[in-house]
CSV table of C-alpha atoms in Angstrom, one decimal:
chain,number,residue,atom,x,y,z
A,2,MET,CA,0.0,0.0,0.0
A,3,GLN,CA,2.8,2.4,1.0
A,4,GLU,CA,4.8,1.4,-2.1
A,5,GLU,CA,1.7,2.2,-4.3
A,6,LYS,CA,1.4,5.7,-2.8
A,7,THR,CA,5.1,6.3,-3.3
A,8,THR,CA,4.8,5.2,-7.0
A,9,ASN,CA,1.7,7.4,-7.5
A,10,PHE,CA,3.4,10.4,-5.9
A,11,LYS,CA,6.5,10.0,-8.1
A,12,LYS,CA,4.2,9.8,-11.2
A,13,GLU,CA,2.4,12.9,-10.2
A,14,ILE,CA,5.7,14.8,-9.6
A,15,LEU,CA,7.0,13.6,-12.9
A,16,SER,CA,3.8,14.8,-14.7
A,17,TYR,CA,4.2,18.3,-13.1
A,18,ILE,CA,7.8,18.4,-14.2
A,19,LYS,CA,6.8,17.5,-17.8
A,20,ILE,CA,4.2,20.3,-17.8
A,21,ILE,CA,6.6,22.9,-16.5
A,22,VAL,CA,9.3,21.8,-19.0
A,23,ILE,CA,6.8,21.8,-22.0
A,24,THR,CA,5.4,25.2,-20.9
A,25,ALA,CA,8.9,26.7,-20.6
A,26,VAL,CA,9.9,25.4,-24.1
A,27,VAL,CA,6.7,26.8,-25.6
A,28,VAL,CA,7.1,30.2,-23.9
A,29,PHE,CA,10.8,30.4,-24.9
A,30,GLY,CA,10.0,29.3,-28.5
A,31,CYS,CA,7.2,31.9,-28.8
A,32,LYS,CA,9.4,34.7,-27.4
A,33,GLN,CA,12.4,33.7,-29.7
A,34,PHE,CA,10.5,33.2,-32.9
A,35,LEU,CA,6.9,34.6,-32.8
A,36,PHE,CA,6.4,37.5,-30.4
A,37,ALA,CA,7.9,39.3,-27.5
A,38,PRO,CA,7.1,42.0,-24.9
A,39,ILE,CA,9.1,45.2,-25.2
A,40,LYS,CA,9.1,48.3,-23.0
A,41,VAL,CA,8.9,51.7,-24.8
A,42,GLN,CA,11.6,54.1,-23.6
A,43,GLY,CA,11.3,57.8,-24.3
A,44,ALA,CA,8.9,60.2,-26.0
A,45,SER,CA,9.9,59.8,-29.7
A,46,MET,CA,6.7,58.0,-30.6
A,47,TYR,CA,4.2,60.1,-28.6
A,48,PRO,CA,1.2,60.2,-28.8
A,49,THR,CA,1.1,56.7,-30.3
A,50,TYR,CA,3.2,55.3,-27.5
A,51,HIS,CA,4.1,56.7,-24.1
A,52,ASP,CA,7.3,56.3,-22.1
A,53,LYS,CA,7.2,52.9,-20.3
A,54,ASP,CA,4.3,51.4,-22.3
A,55,ILE,CA,4.6,47.6,-22.7
A,56,ILE,CA,4.0,46.5,-26.2
A,57,ILE,CA,3.8,43.1,-28.0
A,58,VAL,CA,6.0,42.8,-31.0
A,59,SER,CA,5.3,40.2,-33.8
A,60,LYS,CA,8.5,38.7,-35.2
A,61,THR,CA,6.7,37.2,-38.2
A,62,SER,CA,4.9,40.2,-39.7
A,63,LYS,CA,5.4,41.5,-43.2
A,64,ILE,CA,6.5,45.1,-42.8
A,65,GLU,CA,4.3,47.7,-44.6
A,66,ARG,CA,4.3,51.5,-44.9
A,67,PHE,CA,3.3,53.2,-41.6
A,68,ASP,CA,3.8,50.0,-39.5
A,69,GLN,CA,5.5,50.7,-36.2
A,70,ILE,CA,8.7,48.6,-36.0
A,71,VAL,CA,11.2,47.8,-33.3
A,72,PHE,CA,14.8,47.5,-34.5
A,73,GLN,CA,18.3,47.5,-33.3
A,74,SER,CA,19.6,51.0,-33.1
A,75,PRO,CA,22.4,51.7,-35.6
A,76,THR,CA,24.2,53.9,-33.1
A,77,GLU,CA,23.5,52.3,-29.6
A,78,ASP,CA,23.1,48.9,-28.1
A,79,GLU,CA,19.4,49.2,-27.6
A,80,LEU,CA,16.1,48.7,-29.4
A,81,TYR,CA,14.2,51.7,-31.0
A,82,ILE,CA,10.6,51.9,-32.1
A,83,LYS,CA,9.7,54.1,-35.1
A,84,ARG,CA,7.2,54.3,-37.9
A,85,VAL,CA,8.1,53.0,-41.4
A,86,ILE,CA,7.7,55.8,-43.8
A,87,GLY,CA,9.7,54.6,-46.8
A,88,LEU,CA,9.8,51.0,-48.1
A,89,PRO,CA,12.4,49.7,-50.7
A,90,GLY,CA,11.9,51.6,-54.0
A,91,ASP,CA,10.0,54.6,-52.4
A,92,LYS,CA,10.9,58.2,-52.9
A,93,VAL,CA,10.3,60.2,-49.7
A,94,GLU,CA,10.0,64.0,-49.3
A,95,MET,CA,8.8,66.3,-46.6
A,96,LYS,CA,7.6,69.7,-47.8
A,97,ASP,CA,5.8,72.4,-45.7
A,98,ASP,CA,5.0,69.7,-43.1
A,99,VAL,CA,3.4,67.4,-45.7
A,100,LEU,CA,4.8,63.9,-46.3
A,101,TYR,CA,5.1,62.8,-49.9
A,102,VAL,CA,5.9,59.2,-50.8
A,103,ASN,CA,6.3,58.6,-54.5
A,104,GLY,CA,4.8,62.0,-55.2
A,105,LYS,CA,1.6,61.2,-53.2
A,106,ALA,CA,0.7,63.4,-50.2
A,107,TYR,CA,-0.2,61.7,-47.0
A,108,LYS,CA,-2.0,63.2,-44.0
A,109,GLU,CA,-0.1,62.1,-40.9
A,110,ASP,CA,-2.8,62.1,-38.1
A,111,TYR,CA,-0.4,60.2,-35.8
A,112,VAL,CA,2.2,63.0,-35.6
A,113,ASN,CA,2.4,65.0,-32.4
A,114,ARG,CA,1.8,68.6,-33.5
A,115,GLU,CA,1.9,70.1,-30.0
A,116,THR,CA,4.8,72.4,-29.2
A,117,ASP,CA,5.6,74.9,-26.4
A,118,ASP,CA,7.3,77.2,-28.9
A,119,PRO,CA,4.9,79.6,-30.5
A,120,ASN,CA,7.5,80.4,-33.2
A,121,GLN,CA,7.7,76.7,-34.3
A,122,LEU,CA,6.4,76.9,-37.8
A,123,ARG,CA,6.9,73.3,-38.8
A,124,ILE,CA,6.9,70.0,-36.9
A,125,THR,CA,9.1,68.3,-39.5
A,126,GLU,CA,11.8,70.2,-41.5
A,127,ASN,CA,11.7,70.1,-45.3
A,128,PHE,CA,13.9,67.3,-46.8
A,129,THR,CA,14.2,64.9,-49.6
A,130,LEU,CA,15.6,61.4,-49.2
A,131,GLU,CA,18.5,62.3,-51.4
A,132,GLN,CA,19.4,65.2,-49.1
A,133,LEU,CA,19.4,63.0,-46.0
A,134,VAL,CA,20.9,59.7,-47.2
A,135,ASN,CA,22.3,60.5,-50.6
A,136,GLU,CA,19.8,58.0,-52.3
A,137,LYS,CA,17.0,58.9,-54.7
A,138,GLU,CA,14.9,56.1,-53.4
A,139,VAL,CA,15.0,53.6,-50.5
A,140,PRO,CA,17.4,50.8,-51.5
A,141,LYS,CA,16.4,47.2,-51.5
A,142,GLY,CA,16.5,45.7,-47.9
A,143,MET,CA,16.3,49.0,-46.2
A,144,TYR,CA,13.6,51.2,-44.5
A,145,PHE,CA,13.2,54.9,-43.9
A,146,VAL,CA,11.7,55.5,-40.4
A,147,LEU,CA,10.5,58.5,-38.5
A,148,GLY,CA,9.2,59.0,-34.9
A,149,ASP,CA,5.7,60.3,-34.4
A,150,ASN,CA,7.0,63.0,-32.1
A,151,ARG,CA,9.2,64.6,-34.8
A,152,LEU,CA,10.6,67.4,-32.6
A,153,LYS,CA,11.9,64.8,-30.1
A,154,SER,CA,12.7,61.9,-32.3
A,155,PHE,CA,16.2,60.5,-33.2
A,156,ASP,CA,15.4,58.7,-36.5
A,157,SER,CA,16.4,58.2,-40.1
A,158,ARG,CA,16.8,62.0,-40.5
A,159,HIS,CA,19.8,61.6,-38.1
A,160,TYR,CA,21.2,58.1,-38.6
A,161,GLY,CA,20.0,57.1,-42.0
A,162,LEU,CA,18.2,54.1,-43.3
A,163,ILE,CA,17.5,50.9,-41.3
A,164,SER,CA,18.4,47.5,-42.6
A,165,GLU,CA,15.7,44.9,-42.7
A,166,ASP,CA,18.1,42.7,-40.9
A,167,ALA,CA,18.1,45.1,-37.9
A,168,VAL,CA,14.3,44.8,-37.6
A,169,TYR,CA,13.2,42.9,-34.4
A,170,GLY,CA,9.5,43.0,-35.3
A,171,GLU,CA,6.3,45.0,-35.7
A,172,SER,CA,4.3,46.4,-32.8
A,173,LYS,CA,0.9,44.7,-32.6
A,174,ALA,CA,-0.5,45.7,-29.2
A,175,ILE,CA,-0.1,47.9,-26.1
A,176,LEU,CA,-0.5,45.7,-23.1
A,177,TYR,CA,0.3,48.0,-20.2
A,178,PRO,CA,-0.6,50.3,-18.7
A,179,PHE,CA,-4.2,49.1,-19.1
A,180,SER,CA,-5.3,52.7,-19.7
A,181,HIS,CA,-3.3,52.6,-23.0
A,182,PHE,CA,-4.4,49.0,-23.9
A,183,HIS,CA,-4.8,48.7,-27.7
A,184,ILE,CA,-4.6,45.9,-30.2
A,185,GLY,CA,-3.6,46.7,-33.8
A,186,SER,CA,-2.1,49.7,-35.5
A,187,LYS,CA,-2.9,53.2,-34.5
């Protein structure tokens, strides 16, 4: 009788260990290959994201124009989040605070247009892609990215194009704080 209890106890412990190991493998696999939580740092993507928002990043998404992507900073050992403005083959220009991609004007409702400076005429300075990165169009395998808070964003205007190899993934949801909870693109 005692031997039977001991055997059942060992089987139960073994089943718990199996569940824990399988769960750990699934969680690790999902985090490595499918999605991961990331903490937003700074105000460069305000009002879309706030400092310290926790977001979920999909590592399997196809990147499209205006997606918000997380990527390895070209100048620091950290991850940045910015909005994709130019895809490979795109011609990008900013003129009088209007974004033009391939000659088409886009209204950027996501851009923070608030400023404390009453003399601030433009949120984004005038530029062409060629002026910034010496390319007429975004090269294959590269992206042109800008922050939504243009006056406080360190982005492709400063460090150039982003390699698709540097992309960690696309932001899919804001998980925390719960007052900012949102699924999908803004």
